[in-house]
CSV table of C-alpha atoms in Angstrom, one decimal:
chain,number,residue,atom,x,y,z
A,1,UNK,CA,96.9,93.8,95.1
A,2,UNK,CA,95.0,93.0,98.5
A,3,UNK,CA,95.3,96.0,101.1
A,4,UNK,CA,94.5,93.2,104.1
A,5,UNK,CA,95.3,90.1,104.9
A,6,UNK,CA,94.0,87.3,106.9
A,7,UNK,CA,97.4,86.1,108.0
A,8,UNK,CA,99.5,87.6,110.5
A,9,UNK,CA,102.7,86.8,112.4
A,10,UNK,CA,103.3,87.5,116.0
A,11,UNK,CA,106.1,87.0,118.9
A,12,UNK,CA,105.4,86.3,122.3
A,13,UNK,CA,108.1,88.2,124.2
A,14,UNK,CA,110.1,86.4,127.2
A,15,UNK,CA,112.3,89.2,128.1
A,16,UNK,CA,110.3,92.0,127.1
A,17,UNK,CA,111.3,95.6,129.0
A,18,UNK,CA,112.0,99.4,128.3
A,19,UNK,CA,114.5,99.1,125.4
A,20,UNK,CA,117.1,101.9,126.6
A,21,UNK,CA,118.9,101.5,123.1
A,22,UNK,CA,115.3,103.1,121.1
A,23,UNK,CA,114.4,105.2,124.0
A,24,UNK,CA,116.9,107.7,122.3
A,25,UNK,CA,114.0,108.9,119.6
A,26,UNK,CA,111.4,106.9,120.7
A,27,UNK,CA,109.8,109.7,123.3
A,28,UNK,CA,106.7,107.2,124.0
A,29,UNK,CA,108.4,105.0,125.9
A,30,UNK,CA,108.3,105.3,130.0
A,31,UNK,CA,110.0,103.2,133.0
A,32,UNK,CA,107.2,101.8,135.0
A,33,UNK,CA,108.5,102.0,138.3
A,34,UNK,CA,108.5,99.8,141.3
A,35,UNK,CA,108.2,97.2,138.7
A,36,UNK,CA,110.5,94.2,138.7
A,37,UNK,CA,112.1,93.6,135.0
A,38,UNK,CA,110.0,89.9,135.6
A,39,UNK,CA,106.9,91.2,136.5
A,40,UNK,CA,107.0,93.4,133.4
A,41,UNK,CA,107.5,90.8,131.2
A,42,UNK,CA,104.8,88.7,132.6
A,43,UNK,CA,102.3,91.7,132.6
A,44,UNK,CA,103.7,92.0,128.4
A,45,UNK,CA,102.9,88.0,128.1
A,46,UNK,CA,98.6,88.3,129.9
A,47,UNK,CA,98.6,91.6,127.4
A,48,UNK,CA,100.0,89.3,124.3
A,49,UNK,CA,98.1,86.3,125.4
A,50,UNK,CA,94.9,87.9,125.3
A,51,UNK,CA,95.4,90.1,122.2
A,52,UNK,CA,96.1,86.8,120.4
A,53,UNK,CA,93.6,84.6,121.8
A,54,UNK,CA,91.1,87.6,120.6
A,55,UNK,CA,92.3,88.2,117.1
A,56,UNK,CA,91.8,84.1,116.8
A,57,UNK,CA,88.3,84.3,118.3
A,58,UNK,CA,87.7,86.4,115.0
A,59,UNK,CA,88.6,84.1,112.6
A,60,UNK,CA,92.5,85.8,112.3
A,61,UNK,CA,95.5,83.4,111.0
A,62,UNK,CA,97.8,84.0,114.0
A,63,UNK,CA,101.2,82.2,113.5
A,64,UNK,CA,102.7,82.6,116.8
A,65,UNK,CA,106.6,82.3,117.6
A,66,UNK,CA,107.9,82.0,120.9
A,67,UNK,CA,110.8,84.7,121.6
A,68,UNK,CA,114.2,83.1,122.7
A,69,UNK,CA,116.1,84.1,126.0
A,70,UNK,CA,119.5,83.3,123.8
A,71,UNK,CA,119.6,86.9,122.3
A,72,UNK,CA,118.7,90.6,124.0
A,73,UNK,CA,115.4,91.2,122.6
A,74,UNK,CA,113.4,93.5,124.4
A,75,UNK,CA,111.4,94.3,121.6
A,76,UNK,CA,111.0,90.8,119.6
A,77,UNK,CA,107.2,91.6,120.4
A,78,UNK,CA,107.3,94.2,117.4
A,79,UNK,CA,108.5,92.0,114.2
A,80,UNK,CA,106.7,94.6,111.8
A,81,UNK,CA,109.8,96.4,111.9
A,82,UNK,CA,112.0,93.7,110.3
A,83,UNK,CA,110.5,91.9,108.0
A,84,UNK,CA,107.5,92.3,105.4
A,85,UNK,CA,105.9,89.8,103.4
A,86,UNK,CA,104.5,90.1,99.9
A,87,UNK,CA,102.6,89.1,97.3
A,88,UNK,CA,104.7,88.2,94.4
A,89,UNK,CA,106.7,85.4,97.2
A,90,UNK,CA,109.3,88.3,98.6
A,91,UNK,CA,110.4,88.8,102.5
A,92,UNK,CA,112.0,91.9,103.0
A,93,UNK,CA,114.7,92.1,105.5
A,94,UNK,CA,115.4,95.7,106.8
A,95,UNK,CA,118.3,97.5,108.7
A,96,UNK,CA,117.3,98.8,112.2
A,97,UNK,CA,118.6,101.6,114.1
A,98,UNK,CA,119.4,100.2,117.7
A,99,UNK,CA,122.1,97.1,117.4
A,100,UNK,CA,120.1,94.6,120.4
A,101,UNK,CA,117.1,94.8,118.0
A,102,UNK,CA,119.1,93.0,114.6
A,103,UNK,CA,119.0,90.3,116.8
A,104,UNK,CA,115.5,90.1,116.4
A,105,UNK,CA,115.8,88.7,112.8
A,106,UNK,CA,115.2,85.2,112.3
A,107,UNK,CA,115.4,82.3,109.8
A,108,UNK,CA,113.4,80.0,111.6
A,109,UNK,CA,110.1,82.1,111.5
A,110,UNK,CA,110.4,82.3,107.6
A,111,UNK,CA,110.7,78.6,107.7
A,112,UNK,CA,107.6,78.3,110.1
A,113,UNK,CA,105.7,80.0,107.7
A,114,UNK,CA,107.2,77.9,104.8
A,115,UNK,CA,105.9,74.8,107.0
A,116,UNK,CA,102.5,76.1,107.1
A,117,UNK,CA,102.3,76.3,103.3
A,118,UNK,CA,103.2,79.6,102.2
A,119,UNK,CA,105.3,80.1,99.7
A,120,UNK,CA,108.7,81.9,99.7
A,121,UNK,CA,110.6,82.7,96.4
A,122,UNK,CA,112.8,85.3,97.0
A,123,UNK,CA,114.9,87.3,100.0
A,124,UNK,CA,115.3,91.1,99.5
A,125,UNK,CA,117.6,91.8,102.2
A,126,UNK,CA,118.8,95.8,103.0
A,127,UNK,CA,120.3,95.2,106.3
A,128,UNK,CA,123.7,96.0,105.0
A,129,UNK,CA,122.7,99.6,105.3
A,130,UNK,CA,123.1,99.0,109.3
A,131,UNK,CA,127.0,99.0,107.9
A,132,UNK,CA,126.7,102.7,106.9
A,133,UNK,CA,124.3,103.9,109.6
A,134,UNK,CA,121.0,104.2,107.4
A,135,UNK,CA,117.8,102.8,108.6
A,136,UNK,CA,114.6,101.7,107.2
A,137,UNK,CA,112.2,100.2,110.0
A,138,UNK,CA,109.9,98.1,108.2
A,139,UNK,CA,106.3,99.0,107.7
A,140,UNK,CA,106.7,100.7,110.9
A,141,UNK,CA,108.2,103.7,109.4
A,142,UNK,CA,106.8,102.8,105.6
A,143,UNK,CA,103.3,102.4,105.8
A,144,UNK,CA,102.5,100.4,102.1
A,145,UNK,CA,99.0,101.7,99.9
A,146,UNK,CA,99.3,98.0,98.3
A,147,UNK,CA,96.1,98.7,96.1
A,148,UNK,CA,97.1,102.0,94.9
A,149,UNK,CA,100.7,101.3,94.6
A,150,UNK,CA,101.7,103.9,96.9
A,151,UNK,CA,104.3,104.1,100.2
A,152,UNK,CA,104.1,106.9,102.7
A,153,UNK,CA,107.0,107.1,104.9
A,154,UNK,CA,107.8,110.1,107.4
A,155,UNK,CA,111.5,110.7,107.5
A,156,UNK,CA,113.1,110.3,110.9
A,157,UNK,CA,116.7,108.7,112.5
A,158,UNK,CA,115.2,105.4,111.7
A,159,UNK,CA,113.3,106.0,107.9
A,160,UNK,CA,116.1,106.7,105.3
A,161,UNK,CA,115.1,108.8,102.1
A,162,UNK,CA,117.3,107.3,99.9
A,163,UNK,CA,116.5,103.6,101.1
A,164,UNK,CA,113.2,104.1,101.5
A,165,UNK,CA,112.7,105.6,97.4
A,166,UNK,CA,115.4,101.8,96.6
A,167,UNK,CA,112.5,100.3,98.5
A,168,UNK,CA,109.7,101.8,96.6
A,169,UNK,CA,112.0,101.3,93.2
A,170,UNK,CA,112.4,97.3,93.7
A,171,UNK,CA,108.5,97.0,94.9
A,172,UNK,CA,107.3,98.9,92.5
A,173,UNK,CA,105.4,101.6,94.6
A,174,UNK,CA,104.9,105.5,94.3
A,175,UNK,CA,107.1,107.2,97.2
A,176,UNK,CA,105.1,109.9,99.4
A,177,UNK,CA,107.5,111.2,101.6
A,178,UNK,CA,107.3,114.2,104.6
A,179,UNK,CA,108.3,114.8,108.0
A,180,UNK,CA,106.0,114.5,110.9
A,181,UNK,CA,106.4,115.6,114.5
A,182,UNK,CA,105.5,115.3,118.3
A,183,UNK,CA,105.7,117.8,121.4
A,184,UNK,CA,108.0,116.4,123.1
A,185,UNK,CA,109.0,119.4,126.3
A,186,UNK,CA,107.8,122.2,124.2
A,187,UNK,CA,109.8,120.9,121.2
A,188,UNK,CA,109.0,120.0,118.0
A,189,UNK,CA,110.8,116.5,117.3
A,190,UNK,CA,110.2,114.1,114.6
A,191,UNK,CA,108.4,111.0,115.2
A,192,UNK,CA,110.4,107.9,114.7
A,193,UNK,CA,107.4,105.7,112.6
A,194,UNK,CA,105.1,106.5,110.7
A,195,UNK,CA,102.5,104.0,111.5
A,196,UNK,CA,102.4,106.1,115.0
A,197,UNK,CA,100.8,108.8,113.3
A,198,UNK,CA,99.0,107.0,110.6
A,199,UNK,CA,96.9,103.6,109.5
A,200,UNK,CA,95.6,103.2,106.0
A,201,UNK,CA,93.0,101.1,105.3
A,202,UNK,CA,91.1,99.5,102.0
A,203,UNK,CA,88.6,102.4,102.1
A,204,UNK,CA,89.5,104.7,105.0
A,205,UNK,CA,93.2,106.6,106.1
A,206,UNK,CA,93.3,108.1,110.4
A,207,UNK,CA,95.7,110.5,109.9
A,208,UNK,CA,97.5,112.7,112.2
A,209,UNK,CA,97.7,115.7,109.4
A,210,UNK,CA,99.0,118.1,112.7
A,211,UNK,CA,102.1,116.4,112.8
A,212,UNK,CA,103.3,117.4,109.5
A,213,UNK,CA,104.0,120.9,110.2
A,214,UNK,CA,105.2,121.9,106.6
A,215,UNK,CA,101.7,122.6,105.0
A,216,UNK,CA,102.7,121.9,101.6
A,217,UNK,CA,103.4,118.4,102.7
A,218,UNK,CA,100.9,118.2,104.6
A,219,UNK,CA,98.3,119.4,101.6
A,220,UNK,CA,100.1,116.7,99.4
A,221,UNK,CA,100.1,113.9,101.8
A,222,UNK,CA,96.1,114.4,102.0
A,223,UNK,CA,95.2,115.2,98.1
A,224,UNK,CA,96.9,111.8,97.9
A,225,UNK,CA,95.0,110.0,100.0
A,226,UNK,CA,91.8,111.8,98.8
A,227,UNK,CA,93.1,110.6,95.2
A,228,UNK,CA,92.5,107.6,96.2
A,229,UNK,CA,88.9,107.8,97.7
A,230,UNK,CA,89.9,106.8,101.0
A,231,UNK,CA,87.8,108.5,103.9
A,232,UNK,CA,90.5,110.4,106.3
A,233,UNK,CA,89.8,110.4,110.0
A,234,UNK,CA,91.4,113.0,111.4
A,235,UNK,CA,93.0,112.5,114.8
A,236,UNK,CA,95.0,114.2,116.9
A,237,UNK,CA,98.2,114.5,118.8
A,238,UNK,CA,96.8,113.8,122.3
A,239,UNK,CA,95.2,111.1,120.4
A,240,UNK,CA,98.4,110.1,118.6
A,241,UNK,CA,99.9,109.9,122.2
A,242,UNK,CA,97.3,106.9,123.0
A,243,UNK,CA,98.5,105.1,119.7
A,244,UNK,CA,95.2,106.0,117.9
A,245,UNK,CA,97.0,106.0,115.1
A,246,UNK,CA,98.9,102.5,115.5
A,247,UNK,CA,95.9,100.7,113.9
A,248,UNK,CA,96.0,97.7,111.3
A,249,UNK,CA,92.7,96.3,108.9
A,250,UNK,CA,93.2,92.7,109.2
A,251,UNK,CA,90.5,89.7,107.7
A,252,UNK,CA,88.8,87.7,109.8
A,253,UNK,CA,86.2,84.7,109.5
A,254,UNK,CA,84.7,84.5,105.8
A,255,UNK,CA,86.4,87.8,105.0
A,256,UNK,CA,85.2,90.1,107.6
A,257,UNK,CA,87.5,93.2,108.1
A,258,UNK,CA,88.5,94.2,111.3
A,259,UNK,CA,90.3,97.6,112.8
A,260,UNK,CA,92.5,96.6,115.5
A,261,UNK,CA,93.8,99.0,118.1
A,262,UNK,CA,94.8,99.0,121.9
A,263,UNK,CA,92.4,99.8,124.4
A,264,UNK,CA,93.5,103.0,125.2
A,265,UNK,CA,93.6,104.0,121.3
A,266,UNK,CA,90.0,102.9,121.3
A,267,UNK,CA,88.6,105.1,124.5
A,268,UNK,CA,91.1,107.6,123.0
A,269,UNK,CA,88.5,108.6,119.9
A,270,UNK,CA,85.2,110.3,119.9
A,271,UNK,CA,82.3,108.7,119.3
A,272,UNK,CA,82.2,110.2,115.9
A,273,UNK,CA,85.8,108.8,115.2
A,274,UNK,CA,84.0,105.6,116.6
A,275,UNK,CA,81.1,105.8,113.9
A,276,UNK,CA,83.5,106.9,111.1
A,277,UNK,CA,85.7,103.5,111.4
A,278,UNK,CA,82.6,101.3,112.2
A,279,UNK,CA,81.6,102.7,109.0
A,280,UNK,CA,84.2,100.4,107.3
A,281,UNK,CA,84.9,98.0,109.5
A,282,UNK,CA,84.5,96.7,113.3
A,283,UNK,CA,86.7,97.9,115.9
A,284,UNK,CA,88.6,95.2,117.6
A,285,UNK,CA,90.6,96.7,120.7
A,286,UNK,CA,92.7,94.8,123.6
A,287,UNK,CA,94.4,96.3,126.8
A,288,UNK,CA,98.4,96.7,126.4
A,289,UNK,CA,99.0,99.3,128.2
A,290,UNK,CA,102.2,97.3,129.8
A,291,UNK,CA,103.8,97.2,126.2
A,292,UNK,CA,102.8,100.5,124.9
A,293,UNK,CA,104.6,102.5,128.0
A,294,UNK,CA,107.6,99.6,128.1
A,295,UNK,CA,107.7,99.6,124.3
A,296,UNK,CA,106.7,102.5,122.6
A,297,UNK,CA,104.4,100.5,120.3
A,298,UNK,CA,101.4,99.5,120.3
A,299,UNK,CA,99.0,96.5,118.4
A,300,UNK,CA,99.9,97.8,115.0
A,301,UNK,CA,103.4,97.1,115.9
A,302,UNK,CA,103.2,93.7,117.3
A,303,UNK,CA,101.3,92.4,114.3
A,304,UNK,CA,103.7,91.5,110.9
A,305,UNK,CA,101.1,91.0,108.3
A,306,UNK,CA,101.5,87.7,105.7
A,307,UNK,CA,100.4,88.3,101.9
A,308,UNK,CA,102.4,85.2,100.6
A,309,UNK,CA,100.8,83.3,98.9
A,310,UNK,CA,100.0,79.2,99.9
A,311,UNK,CA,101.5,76.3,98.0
A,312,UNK,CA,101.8,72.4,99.3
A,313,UNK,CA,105.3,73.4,97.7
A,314,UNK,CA,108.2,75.5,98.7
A,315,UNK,CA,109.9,77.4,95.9
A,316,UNK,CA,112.2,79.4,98.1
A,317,UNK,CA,116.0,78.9,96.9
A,318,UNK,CA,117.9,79.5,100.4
A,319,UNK,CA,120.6,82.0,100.2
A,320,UNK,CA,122.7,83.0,102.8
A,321,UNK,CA,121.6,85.3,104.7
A,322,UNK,CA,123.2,86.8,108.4
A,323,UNK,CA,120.4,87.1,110.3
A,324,UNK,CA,122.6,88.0,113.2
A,325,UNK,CA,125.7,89.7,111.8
A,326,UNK,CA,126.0,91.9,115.1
């Protein structure tokens, strides 16, 4: 199983603003004031527009889907947290915690990618869960060892134990699960994704290993990853706070690997941070600072990664699926 991909999926926001319905546990997210709801947006689309047109430079495989003003969907820019693509010809559909952002699911972008050859043979869909109040926000709050058959996933309002070890059943991947957490006004509170405080990559892991205060979890979280052979870069939480940990390997031209991270994660680490990653990979960083204090997220978010594989031929059997049941 490939750990990276070339291929990637991305929504260009037309609406995008501080979503008050994740701000609840999502303690990264700040209201730029004096700024008009427009202006917002537009700063969102130059940050998007140039994060794109960068990744392409590179050689990346950017399928780009235009966000619709139809639905409320201030946080469309982050499809990782609804749907995941794999291997074997499976989409996974997954139940979200804040109602505007179901709306965010869409049939069209599956068939966009169908257009462009890749082949879809099968829907696993767990948004039903959304029925009982149980949550599992995509590989934003499951972060996916695909080599080494293994899932991490820090436990939080929007990662559901007993979804999340379903998930790991029908994918066939090793659960590792803890709790990790922030300072948030001198408390301790749990983060609400994993891939805030974490980014694995083929050879390397940057860890947060602070924010998992049990240290039996913390030990086992880290012996696996050692396991492994990756290299851990150890970050921290003011680090952690500048998305340094919201990172994604992607594939470029002729297979080159890239890291990509936001400016600020980037002037974030030390220079031996720096010479660590560039140890395995080159650092690719863009400015979002608009969309990481609107949106809580940052470029590992906005980027839904694409391991189907490509046919001339679709396979997929359509079933019927509501997309937008709320």
């Amino acid at each position: 199983m490939r750990q990276t991909t070339n291929a990637i999926v991305m929504i260009r926001p037309v609406a995008f603003r501080m979503n008050e319905q994740t701000a609840v546990n999502n303690y990264y997210q700040k209201v730029l004031d004096g700024l008009l709801p427009s202006t917002v947006n537009a700063k969102a689309q130059q940050e998007f527009d140039a994060f794109v047109e960068k990744l392409r430079a590179v050689g990346v495989d950017v399928t780009v889907i235009e966000d619709s003003l139809e639905t409320d969907t201030p946080d469309s820019i982050f499809p990782n947290n609804w749907v995941s693509f794999h291997e074997n010809g499976d989409v996974a559909l997954y139940p979200m915690f804040a109602e505007n952002r179901r709306q965010e699911r869409r049939e069209d972008i599956l068939d966009t990618l169908e257009e462009k050859g890749f082949e879809i043979t099968n829907i696993m869909d767990y948004t039903s869960a959304e029925e009982d109040g149980i949550f599992l926000e995509g590989t934003g709050s499951l972060l996916l060892d695909r080599a080494n058959g293994k899932a991490y996933c820090a436990l939080s309002p929007r990662a559901d134990k007993e979804l999340f070890i379903e998930f790991c059943e029908d994918f066939d991947y090793a659960p590792v699960i803890f709790e990790a957490f922030q300072t948030v006004d001198g408390e301790r509170k749990l983060i609400y994704h994993t891939n805030v405080m974490m980014c694995l990559g083929e050879t390397f892991a940057v860890i947060c290993a602070d924010c998992i205060d049990d240290k039996k979890e913390r030990k086992m979280v880290l012996d696996n990853l050692k396991q492994d052979q990756k290299e851990i870069i150890l970050i921290t939480e003011a680090q952690v706070n500048n998305f340094a940990g919201n990172m994604l390997e992607v594939r470029g031209k002729d297979d080159k690997r890239y890291i990509v991270m936001s400016a600020s994660a980037h002037q974030s680490l030390t220079p031996k941070q720096i010479s660590q990653l560039e140890n395995h990979a080159e650092i690719l960083s863009s400015s979002l600072d608009t969309i990481e204090a609107c949106g809580g997220g940052s470029a590992r978010c906005m980027m839904a990664e694409v391991f189907l594989s490509r046919s001339p031929r679709t396979l997929r059997q359509k079933t019927k699926i509501n997309f937008n049941k709320y």
